């Protein structure tokens, strides 16, 4: 186990992307995004992705210098094409366009297609909240990696299709809701498998469509169930709508008609709070709601009720101070890349 | 049991609202909405509500002649005040404003406050789809009827806070997702109680915060759990965001700071599909996704996979042909109102 500061993770990732052919600006965007994901506690979307992105650059699946371009535009709406560059670069650009348009029009809707893995969807909701906007985001997978089974079905068909929402607040972090519309993201099942643990009831089906507690069954052709258990039509509805909004509206590939490769086709709605309420008043009302909700006696097994985004804010504080743990396997693979690209001298002293 | 055609239900409701002091236009909007809810299979939001709305008119909680008014406006955004009139009148008006603005700007966001129970939220998503728009809606309860417990908590604090989404399609009905962010709407528990049935696992907590299967426990101070079971933070996030979007953005009452009375404060985002794709192409892609998803072998206990909105489309066809069943209790109470208001001669022959 290695413990690193956020800035150290960012620096390593930055120099590796640069050495792999990415322009400085893009390398910085992706490196900052990954390090911040580790700081917020989302290690599955953090430093470990350096390995994946560098591999995808080598395979031609990420074109590191590709710039996102607005391909159609009206006062409140825009369509962006990421030209198969880094997902983070295209998603950040699209969110900036959405914020700018929302500030001018009150509300905006921006779609983005043909982009790599965009990372943690909630990060773009947070961006909008920092600009005084509320945001709603849907993120598809271009018709690839269909891990999720439709409600009432027995075979996987849809992506884990996350959706995210953000709202500005006075709290330590903004209010951010960000989750896979399947019971769990695929990465969580991977962790259960790595640790040899059984899965909770109601998370996956085996290849034969039967309930299973064995994480290996997912990788043997099984499927993740939609959020909701006995009311799993609710999670399925969210997953299905996420493909309509994220993939069909962006003109990206979608389940049943996949694009040429994986793509995180997405849609962002940004709403300028000031058109509806003085921002300070809205923020203070959010705090009132947070206090009201947190003032609930906890259920058995819980310490207290958390507002959406509280865990990320707490993690950022704690990990900002104490650093981020990187497991040996990831560390050794990244260090092999550091050797390969000969960037060790740029990184200073490492743990 | 009485079997009635949709038009008959509409006619009865229309004349009762008219007799109770509602203008013709408002009476028609509400009567049509209720009858259509019965036709789509949502009896809990249908004809039975005539009783509630007439009672609320008598109590001064619904001002039947109140007209919704735009109180602030920018190119893509508007705020509507319903002045405590019928929720359906204010919500229909707000959706029309949202559609009109989306057609001009590409996207719009309209909020509405101070309105009665707006009925079935999905109906407004459907309205938008008929105009070639996609829609996202959030509906709060003004800080009243807090049946839902926050994830990790043991006491009810939030409304059942539905959210809805719609997308145009070639299918028999549009694609509509519409559900309470709690495991079930309160009305469903009422049905279990009426029939003396036990609830499924994971639906409610008792007043003491313990899991319960007894529907009576909800009405003895218990609470509805958020959607998600072991991942109930997902349902809770949706419920929490629904209050921020539906109540705080609309300047209505919200949990922790309730308004003067129950109000279905809501927010509507409408997106003009044509700004993003030719409408016919988008619809045909939706059909492709529907076919792809329906072509999934069913799980045990299921006949086939249904797309969001399929049940409503099927019900409309079946009930449009065979009529709607109204249970004796509701029928007798409505007939008492028909007597009270002396409108029997306007209704023709009834079953």
XYZ file of C-alpha atoms in Angstrom:
702
model
C 0.000 0.000 0.000
C 1.280 3.472 -0.923
C -0.059 6.726 0.480
C -0.004 9.733 -1.818
C -1.241 13.299 -1.774
C -3.818 14.292 -4.354
C -1.270 16.571 -6.032
C 1.158 13.681 -6.374
C -1.433 11.477 -8.067
C -2.297 14.340 -10.376
C 1.355 14.959 -11.255
C 2.059 11.320 -12.106
C -1.074 11.012 -14.227
C -0.357 14.340 -15.944
C 3.160 13.378 -17.020
C 2.085 9.921 -18.176
C -0.724 11.285 -20.352
C 1.636 13.923 -21.734
C 4.229 11.287 -22.556
C 1.537 9.128 -24.180
C 0.818 11.924 -26.640
C -1.884 14.019 -24.967
C -1.641 17.829 -25.141
C -0.824 19.604 -21.888
C -4.361 20.987 -21.452
C -6.023 17.584 -21.867
C -3.493 15.809 -19.652
C -4.203 18.290 -16.881
C -8.001 17.973 -17.144
C -7.918 14.178 -16.937
C -5.224 14.045 -14.231
C -7.125 16.530 -12.032
C -10.379 14.631 -12.505
C -8.830 11.288 -11.519
C -7.032 12.670 -8.460
C -10.219 14.401 -7.306
C -12.148 11.157 -7.634
C -9.654 9.501 -5.274
C -10.026 12.410 -2.864
C -13.838 12.082 -2.871
C -13.502 8.357 -2.128
C -14.318 7.025 -5.597
C -11.117 5.041 -6.113
C -12.739 2.949 -8.848
C -12.890 6.134 -10.953
C -9.533 7.521 -9.817
C -5.812 6.891 -10.313
C -6.410 3.264 -11.350
C -7.909 4.548 -14.625
C -4.493 5.850 -15.744
C -3.760 2.256 -16.762
C -6.962 1.920 -18.767
C -6.671 5.273 -20.539
C -3.019 4.749 -21.516
C -3.901 1.304 -22.842
C -6.806 2.802 -24.812
C -4.514 5.479 -26.250
C -2.138 2.736 -27.406
C -5.053 0.814 -28.944
C -6.338 3.908 -30.743
C -9.590 3.909 -28.728
C -8.789 7.280 -27.152
C -7.358 9.930 -29.477
C -5.611 12.036 -26.848
C -5.327 15.247 -28.880
C -8.926 15.154 -30.194
C -10.769 18.377 -29.359
C -14.511 18.403 -28.674
C -16.437 20.486 -31.218
C -19.910 22.042 -31.150
C -21.694 20.536 -34.150
C -25.085 22.229 -33.779
C -26.312 25.062 -31.628
C -29.346 27.153 -30.719
C -29.764 29.684 -27.894
C -30.372 27.084 -25.195
C -29.152 23.878 -26.819
C -25.973 22.437 -28.274
C -24.595 19.150 -29.535
C -20.959 18.359 -28.962
C -18.866 15.705 -30.730
C -15.877 14.498 -28.729
C -14.211 12.852 -31.762
C -13.235 9.935 -29.518
C -10.914 11.968 -27.333
C -10.737 11.749 -23.544
C -14.241 11.595 -22.049
C -13.248 14.075 -19.345
C -12.167 16.664 -21.912
C -15.416 16.401 -23.874
C -17.619 16.277 -20.765
C -15.906 19.272 -19.138
C -16.187 21.269 -22.367
C -19.870 20.329 -22.734
C -20.591 21.283 -19.136
C -18.924 24.660 -19.700
C -21.104 25.199 -22.771
C -24.171 24.192 -20.740
C -23.293 26.598 -17.901
C -22.644 29.462 -20.307
C -25.953 28.936 -22.097
C -27.879 28.526 -18.833
C -26.473 31.841 -17.586
C -27.720 33.538 -20.775
C -31.044 31.709 -21.246
C -32.030 30.499 -17.784
C -31.698 26.861 -18.808
C -29.713 24.831 -21.319
C -29.440 21.331 -22.695
C -26.169 20.054 -24.161
C -25.480 16.575 -25.483
C -22.107 14.992 -26.188
C -21.268 11.928 -28.296
C -18.162 10.008 -29.369
C -16.118 10.352 -26.226
C -14.103 8.053 -23.997
C -15.019 7.109 -20.428
C -15.919 10.410 -18.796
C -15.126 9.288 -15.262
C -17.332 10.297 -12.343
C -20.556 11.827 -13.670
C -21.168 13.718 -10.416
C -18.014 15.773 -11.055
C -19.818 17.613 -13.875
C -22.875 18.181 -11.684
C -20.474 19.726 -9.138
C -18.969 21.982 -11.819
C -22.437 23.337 -12.564
C -23.189 23.957 -8.882
C -19.965 25.979 -8.528
C -21.348 28.265 -11.240
C -24.651 28.691 -9.360
C -26.535 26.198 -11.527
C -28.570 23.109 -10.792
C -27.832 20.227 -13.157
C -29.275 16.929 -14.344
C -27.050 14.470 -16.253
C -27.604 11.143 -18.003
C -24.698 8.978 -19.183
C -24.937 6.021 -21.553
C -22.336 3.559 -22.883
C -22.851 3.697 -26.630
C -24.569 0.306 -26.568
C -21.490 -1.403 -25.104
C -20.900 -3.279 -21.817
C -24.532 -4.296 -21.260
C -24.312 -5.527 -17.661
C -27.856 -4.628 -16.610
C -30.906 -6.880 -17.056
C -34.279 -5.235 -17.832
C -36.861 -5.660 -15.047
C -38.712 -8.920 -15.593
C -35.984 -10.262 -17.889
C -33.261 -12.849 -17.419
C -30.418 -11.565 -19.651
C -28.242 -8.480 -19.614
C -29.116 -5.818 -22.141
C -28.370 -2.303 -20.814
C -25.402 -0.431 -19.382
C -25.212 0.461 -15.708
C -26.290 3.897 -17.033
C -25.635 6.405 -14.272
C -27.596 9.598 -13.770
C -26.499 12.538 -11.631
C -28.018 15.715 -10.232
C -26.445 18.667 -8.489
C -27.647 21.691 -6.546
C -25.588 24.509 -4.981
C -25.495 24.647 -1.199
C -23.838 26.284 1.779
C -22.673 22.901 3.011
C -19.036 21.791 2.825
C -19.722 20.235 -0.556
C -22.545 20.810 -3.009
C -25.585 18.538 -2.984
C -24.752 15.841 -5.523
C -26.665 12.681 -6.326
C -24.734 10.329 -8.617
C -25.381 6.629 -9.016
C -25.636 3.680 -11.396
C -29.239 2.798 -12.205
C -28.341 -0.865 -11.640
C -28.197 -1.993 -7.999
C -24.433 -1.531 -8.087
C -21.772 -0.409 -10.527
C -19.807 -3.276 -12.065
C -16.670 -2.178 -10.203
C -18.332 -2.986 -6.859
C -18.935 -6.607 -7.866
C -15.264 -6.746 -8.878
C -14.289 -5.740 -5.325
C -16.530 -8.452 -3.790
C -14.940 -11.000 -6.116
C -11.391 -9.859 -5.333
C -12.104 -10.196 -1.595
C -13.872 -13.543 -1.925
C -17.071 -12.129 -0.399
C -20.637 -13.145 -1.202
C -22.932 -10.496 -2.688
C -26.001 -9.184 -0.846
C -29.369 -10.607 -1.963
C -30.931 -9.070 -5.027
C -27.843 -7.689 -6.733
C -27.217 -10.083 -9.617
C -28.652 -12.911 -11.712
C -26.649 -15.841 -13.043
C -26.344 -16.453 -16.791
C -29.443 -18.638 -16.485
C -31.392 -15.713 -15.030
C -31.489 -17.029 -11.442
C -30.762 -14.937 -8.323
C -27.146 -15.403 -7.231
C -24.804 -14.313 -4.421
C -21.651 -15.357 -6.260
C -19.814 -12.400 -7.851
C -18.169 -14.810 -10.335
C -21.592 -15.393 -11.882
C -21.640 -11.827 -13.223
C -18.467 -12.482 -15.195
C -19.778 -15.821 -16.453
C -22.526 -14.085 -18.436
C -24.747 -13.009 -15.543
C -26.346 -9.618 -15.056
C -26.777 -6.768 -12.601
C -30.356 -6.142 -11.497
C -31.886 -2.664 -11.780
C -32.311 -0.634 -8.560
C -35.510 -1.468 -6.718
C -35.797 -5.186 -5.927
C -39.546 -5.962 -6.004
C -40.059 -2.541 -7.604
C -37.142 -2.900 -9.995
C -39.246 -1.399 -12.786
C -38.228 1.927 -11.244
C -34.493 1.348 -11.714
C -35.152 -0.120 -15.163
C -37.138 2.987 -16.159
C -34.202 5.190 -15.103
C -31.761 3.008 -17.070
C -33.966 3.006 -20.170
C -34.537 6.784 -20.082
C -30.789 7.296 -19.578
C -30.175 5.623 -22.947
C -32.853 7.737 -24.640
C -31.479 10.971 -23.164
C -27.770 10.149 -23.110
C -27.392 8.127 -26.313
C -30.292 8.784 -28.704
C -30.454 12.559 -28.063
C -26.670 12.847 -28.490
C -26.762 10.753 -31.714
C -24.394 8.214 -30.195
C -24.637 4.431 -30.317
C -27.337 2.873 -28.110
C -28.428 -0.607 -26.999
C -29.745 -2.439 -30.025
C -27.698 -0.227 -32.357
C -24.203 0.151 -30.892
C -21.730 2.711 -32.231
C -18.279 1.846 -33.574
C -16.865 1.623 -30.045
C -17.679 2.331 -26.406
C -18.734 5.952 -25.938
C -20.148 7.745 -22.892
C -22.890 9.597 -24.817
C -24.446 12.042 -22.360
C -26.948 14.818 -21.868
C -26.616 17.754 -19.478
C -29.410 20.078 -18.393
C -28.147 23.154 -16.532
C -30.514 25.571 -14.803
C -29.458 29.008 -13.583
C -30.745 29.201 -10.000
C -30.909 33.016 -10.067
C -33.755 32.913 -12.583
C -35.851 31.209 -9.935
C -34.536 32.394 -6.569
C -31.753 34.549 -5.165
C -28.841 32.087 -5.024
C -28.070 32.869 -1.375
C -31.705 32.241 -0.376
C -31.830 28.943 -2.251
C -28.570 27.829 -0.636
C -29.817 28.701 2.799
C -33.048 26.791 2.192
C -30.993 23.781 1.123
C -29.115 24.000 4.437
C -32.450 24.066 6.244
C -33.491 20.903 4.433
C -30.148 19.265 5.162
C -30.493 20.064 8.869
C -34.080 18.810 8.904
C -33.154 15.525 7.239
C -30.021 14.972 9.319
C -32.105 15.503 12.446
C -33.607 12.008 12.022
C -32.894 9.313 14.620
C -30.668 6.762 12.840
C -31.882 3.287 11.959
C -30.163 0.269 13.488
C -26.704 -0.120 11.972
C -26.409 3.532 10.928
C -24.576 6.345 12.686
C -26.536 9.200 11.152
C -28.404 10.263 8.023
C -26.191 11.717 5.277
C -27.269 14.237 2.656
C -26.442 13.531 -1.002
C -22.777 14.520 -1.435
C -21.887 14.484 2.273
C -19.661 11.431 2.015
C -17.666 13.013 -0.832
C -17.218 16.245 1.138
C -16.053 14.340 4.232
C -13.666 12.204 2.176
C -12.166 15.246 0.470
C -11.374 16.760 3.849
C -9.997 13.567 5.356
C -8.029 12.391 2.315
C -6.854 15.915 1.533
C -5.176 15.808 4.926
C -4.101 12.172 5.199
C -3.572 11.248 1.570
C -4.953 8.511 -0.659
C -4.105 4.818 -0.411
C -3.051 3.185 -3.681
C -2.872 -0.601 -3.645
C 0.424 -2.265 -4.700
C -0.930 -3.807 -7.891
C -2.063 -0.461 -9.329
C 1.062 1.286 -8.061
C 3.432 -1.247 -9.642
C 1.659 -1.084 -12.982
C 1.742 2.712 -12.977
C 5.437 2.665 -12.023
C 6.095 0.352 -14.984
C 4.526 3.030 -17.215
C 6.685 5.674 -15.521
C 9.718 3.571 -16.534
C 8.395 2.912 -20.017
C 7.856 6.616 -20.730
C 10.978 7.712 -18.842
C 9.179 10.405 -16.810
C 10.543 9.472 -13.349
C 12.737 12.580 -13.124
C 9.671 14.823 -13.539
C 7.829 13.367 -10.555
C 10.030 14.326 -7.596
C 10.378 12.001 -4.630
C 7.662 9.330 -4.511
C 6.690 7.129 -1.564
C -68.954 -2.884 -8.763
C -70.011 -0.511 -11.559
C -68.531 -0.491 -15.056
C -68.330 2.860 -16.810
C -66.889 4.244 -20.012
C -64.176 6.852 -19.733
C -66.527 9.484 -21.173
C -69.109 8.728 -18.498
C -66.574 9.186 -15.698
C -65.470 12.424 -17.294
C -69.046 13.696 -17.610
C -69.924 12.966 -13.976
C -66.737 14.572 -12.696
C -67.200 17.587 -14.996
C -70.726 18.350 -13.792
C -69.822 17.884 -10.152
C -66.849 20.269 -10.351
C -69.004 22.765 -12.257
C -71.717 22.533 -9.609
C -69.093 22.941 -6.876
C -68.121 26.303 -8.332
C -65.370 25.537 -10.844
C -65.399 27.307 -14.212
C -66.222 25.147 -17.230
C -62.646 25.140 -18.545
C -61.167 24.005 -15.221
C -63.850 21.387 -14.649
C -63.091 19.880 -18.043
C -59.327 19.766 -17.514
C -59.628 17.997 -14.174
C -62.421 15.636 -15.289
C -60.474 14.585 -18.393
C -57.314 14.041 -16.367
C -59.077 11.827 -13.809
C -60.905 9.735 -16.418
C -57.679 9.239 -18.363
C -55.921 8.056 -15.210
C -58.582 5.363 -14.797
C -58.136 4.381 -18.444
C -54.350 4.044 -18.007
C -54.919 1.828 -14.969
C -54.058 4.357 -12.268
C -57.347 4.174 -10.357
C -55.742 5.665 -7.245
C -55.347 8.901 -9.244
C -58.643 8.657 -11.093
C -62.385 9.047 -10.434
C -61.954 8.427 -6.693
C -60.261 11.839 -6.427
C -63.558 13.608 -7.246
C -64.458 13.052 -3.596
C -61.206 14.543 -2.329
C -61.235 17.564 -4.617
C -64.886 18.448 -3.864
C -64.142 18.142 -0.142
C -61.094 20.391 -0.568
C -63.177 22.952 -2.477
C -65.650 22.968 0.414
C -62.800 23.390 2.910
C -61.264 26.248 0.904
C -58.110 24.245 0.183
C -58.779 24.281 -3.568
C -59.963 27.575 -5.045
C -61.688 26.188 -8.116
C -61.718 29.402 -10.172
C -58.092 30.350 -9.407
C -56.085 30.849 -12.598
C -52.377 30.027 -12.794
C -50.254 33.093 -13.523
C -46.695 33.489 -14.840
C -44.902 35.488 -12.148
C -41.430 35.658 -13.701
C -40.110 34.849 -17.137
C -37.005 34.732 -19.290
C -36.542 33.211 -22.777
C -36.189 29.637 -21.553
C -37.522 29.845 -18.000
C -40.733 30.733 -16.192
C -42.241 30.564 -12.743
C -45.942 29.919 -12.393
C -48.121 30.515 -9.315
C -51.233 28.351 -9.165
C -52.896 30.504 -6.470
C -54.108 27.296 -4.805
C -56.388 26.308 -7.650
C -56.705 22.800 -9.071
C -53.277 21.179 -9.429
C -54.213 19.838 -12.861
C -55.064 23.308 -14.153
C -51.771 24.796 -12.968
C -49.686 21.805 -14.101
C -51.288 21.686 -17.567
C -50.766 25.432 -17.987
C -47.140 25.168 -16.845
C -46.491 22.267 -19.215
C -47.945 24.290 -22.092
C -45.635 27.183 -21.197
C -42.703 24.739 -21.045
C -43.538 23.232 -24.453
C -43.943 26.653 -26.049
C -40.600 27.863 -24.691
C -38.819 24.624 -25.628
C -40.070 24.971 -29.213
C -38.626 28.492 -29.344
C -35.392 27.967 -27.376
C -34.618 24.259 -27.707
C -35.101 23.694 -23.989
C -37.106 25.228 -21.159
C -37.532 25.016 -17.419
C -40.813 25.986 -15.766
C -41.658 25.773 -12.082
C -45.089 25.923 -10.472
C -46.023 26.592 -6.846
C -49.192 26.934 -4.764
C -51.318 24.327 -6.468
C -53.525 21.444 -5.404
C -52.810 17.772 -6.023
C -51.789 17.638 -9.677
C -52.757 14.008 -10.179
C -50.606 11.675 -12.251
C -47.272 13.342 -12.960
C -46.667 11.156 -16.033
C -49.671 12.783 -17.740
C -47.663 16.005 -18.143
C -44.658 14.086 -19.463
C -47.057 12.565 -22.037
C -48.336 16.032 -22.995
C -44.775 17.085 -23.773
C -44.122 13.960 -25.863
C -47.228 14.673 -27.974
C -45.621 18.013 -28.847
C -42.370 16.307 -29.905
C -40.553 17.120 -26.661
C -38.725 15.037 -24.100
C -39.536 16.004 -20.514
C -38.235 15.612 -16.965
C -40.538 16.438 -14.021
C -40.110 16.588 -10.251
C -43.095 16.909 -7.899
C -42.933 17.801 -4.207
C -45.620 18.099 -1.522
C -44.971 21.518 -0.031
C -43.430 19.935 3.072
C -46.660 18.078 3.896
C -47.497 14.347 4.182
C -43.949 13.218 4.990
C -44.363 9.455 4.572
C -40.807 8.683 3.443
C -37.881 7.957 5.780
C -34.403 9.168 4.751
C -31.949 6.318 4.046
C -30.272 5.337 7.304
C -32.979 7.010 9.378
C -35.864 5.657 11.423
C -38.532 8.368 11.108
C -40.539 9.758 8.210
C -39.426 13.117 6.906
C -40.013 13.441 3.135
C -42.918 13.089 0.728
C -43.190 10.151 -1.636
C -41.864 12.727 -4.149
C -42.481 11.330 -7.617
C -40.369 12.118 -10.638
C -41.365 11.473 -14.246
C -39.718 11.454 -17.652
C -41.177 11.200 -21.119
C -39.884 10.646 -24.645
C -41.832 10.525 -27.941
C -42.047 7.155 -29.664
C -43.732 5.251 -32.484
C -45.121 2.781 -29.973
C -48.808 2.695 -29.010
C -48.088 5.061 -26.156
C -45.147 7.369 -25.538
C -42.249 6.218 -23.372
C -43.137 7.423 -19.884
C -41.377 6.716 -16.611
C -43.366 7.915 -13.586
C -42.912 6.682 -10.043
C -42.740 7.572 -6.371
C -39.161 7.727 -5.085
C -40.301 5.736 -2.053
C -40.640 1.969 -2.576
C -44.367 2.462 -3.101
C -46.856 5.303 -3.184
C -48.928 5.610 -0.016
C -52.076 4.560 -1.915
C -50.604 1.102 -2.522
C -50.169 0.457 1.199
C -53.792 1.536 1.619
C -54.838 -1.206 -0.823
C -52.829 -3.870 1.062
C -54.476 -2.729 4.297
C -57.969 -2.761 2.784
C -57.433 -6.321 1.553
C -55.851 -7.538 4.798
C -52.635 -8.510 3.000
C -49.084 -8.415 4.373
C -46.603 -6.089 2.694
C -43.523 -7.383 0.833
C -40.201 -7.180 2.707
C -38.441 -3.857 2.674
C -41.369 -1.544 2.037
C -42.026 0.107 5.404
C -40.676 0.722 8.886
C -42.798 0.815 12.024
C -43.001 3.961 14.164
C -40.054 2.569 16.132
C -37.997 2.373 12.928
C -38.110 -1.417 12.624
C -38.837 -3.331 9.374
C -42.503 -4.301 9.196
C -44.888 -6.239 6.923
C -48.026 -4.830 8.540
C -49.632 -2.044 6.472
C -51.305 -0.717 9.636
C -47.868 0.240 10.954
C -47.562 2.946 8.291
C -50.693 4.640 9.611
C -49.533 4.306 13.211
C -46.608 6.664 12.575
C -44.439 4.372 10.466
C -42.666 5.263 7.252
C -42.164 4.217 3.647
C -38.592 3.266 2.745
C -36.860 4.894 -0.218
C -36.439 2.816 -3.402
C -33.354 0.614 -3.332
C -33.304 -1.678 -0.275
C -29.620 -2.156 0.601
C -28.844 0.704 -1.802
C -31.704 2.892 -0.578
C -29.404 5.915 -0.675
C -30.290 5.984 -4.390
C -34.025 6.374 -3.794
C -33.339 8.847 -0.984
C -31.136 10.942 -3.307
C -33.976 11.076 -5.837
C -36.460 12.069 -3.131
C -34.156 14.756 -1.741
C -33.368 16.225 -5.179
C -37.092 16.209 -5.983
C -37.689 18.588 -3.080
C -34.829 20.854 -4.177
C -36.069 20.958 -7.774
C -39.823 20.772 -7.176
C -40.197 22.845 -4.018
C -37.187 25.127 -3.501
C -36.835 26.109 -7.182
C -40.569 26.846 -7.394
C -40.489 28.884 -4.137
C -43.043 26.572 -2.551
C -43.013 25.085 0.930
C -40.475 22.282 1.490
C -39.635 19.737 4.206
C -38.312 21.627 7.201
C -40.146 24.778 6.102
C -43.673 23.828 5.030
C -45.965 26.245 3.186
C -49.398 27.288 4.420
C -50.934 24.072 3.078
C -50.216 21.036 0.929
C -48.962 22.074 -2.517
C -47.565 19.980 -5.380
C -44.660 22.356 -6.138
C -43.056 21.086 -9.321
C -40.426 21.675 -11.954
C -40.668 20.758 -15.637
C -37.791 20.603 -18.091
C -38.932 20.278 -21.722
C -36.497 19.590 -24.565
C -37.399 19.984 -28.226
C -36.238 16.752 -29.874
C -35.867 18.400 -33.302
C -32.937 20.490 -32.035
C -31.043 17.253 -31.532
C -32.412 14.775 -34.077
C -35.108 14.549 -36.736
C -38.159 13.561 -34.676
C -39.005 10.621 -36.955
C -35.452 9.260 -36.675
C -35.453 9.566 -32.882
C -38.828 7.813 -32.678
C -37.656 4.979 -34.887
C -34.513 4.562 -32.765
C -36.714 4.382 -29.668
C -38.684 1.584 -31.332
C -35.426 -0.209 -32.032
C -34.492 0.038 -28.362
C -37.957 -1.129 -27.307
C -37.698 -4.175 -29.593
C -34.201 -4.930 -28.332
C -35.250 -4.754 -24.699
C -38.478 -6.689 -25.189
C -36.473 -9.425 -26.915
C -35.164 -10.576 -23.517
C -36.132 -14.026 -22.199
C -38.426 -13.356 -19.222
C -37.371 -14.097 -15.660
C -39.325 -16.647 -13.640
C -42.739 -15.244 -12.774
C -42.788 -12.752 -15.652
C -44.527 -13.060 -19.006
C -42.358 -10.578 -20.881
C -40.311 -7.407 -20.436
C -42.332 -4.182 -20.673
C -41.034 -0.804 -21.815
C -41.764 2.265 -19.647
C -45.344 3.279 -20.501
C -46.365 -0.045 -22.073
C -48.754 -0.973 -19.279
C -50.543 2.365 -19.574
C -50.880 1.982 -23.368
C -52.256 -1.558 -22.989
C -54.686 -0.476 -20.274
C -55.953 2.441 -22.347
C -56.783 0.062 -25.174
C -58.387 -2.571 -22.966
C -60.310 -0.197 -20.694
C -61.259 2.059 -23.597
C -63.071 -0.983 -24.987
C -64.350 -2.697 -21.835
C -64.804 0.239 -19.484
C -63.505 1.029 -16.020
C -64.565 -0.701 -12.806
C -65.603 1.628 -9.990
C -65.995 0.014 -6.580
C -69.326 0.460 -4.746
C -67.947 2.613 -1.959
C -66.589 5.260 -4.335
C -69.656 5.034 -6.558
C -72.090 5.530 -3.690
C -70.200 8.520 -2.363
C -70.072 10.125 -5.804
C -73.801 9.449 -6.292
C -74.465 11.187 -2.972
C -72.682 14.252 -4.392
C -74.757 13.959 -7.581
C -77.850 14.153 -5.354
C -76.437 16.956 -3.242
C -75.655 19.121 -6.273
C -78.781 18.048 -8.203
C -76.922 17.237 -11.415
C -78.457 13.789 -12.087
C -80.485 15.024 -15.067
C -77.297 16.165 -16.829
C -75.627 12.747 -16.701
C -77.895 10.594 -18.891
C -78.460 6.932 -18.035
C -75.925 5.565 -15.555
C -75.196 1.915 -14.757
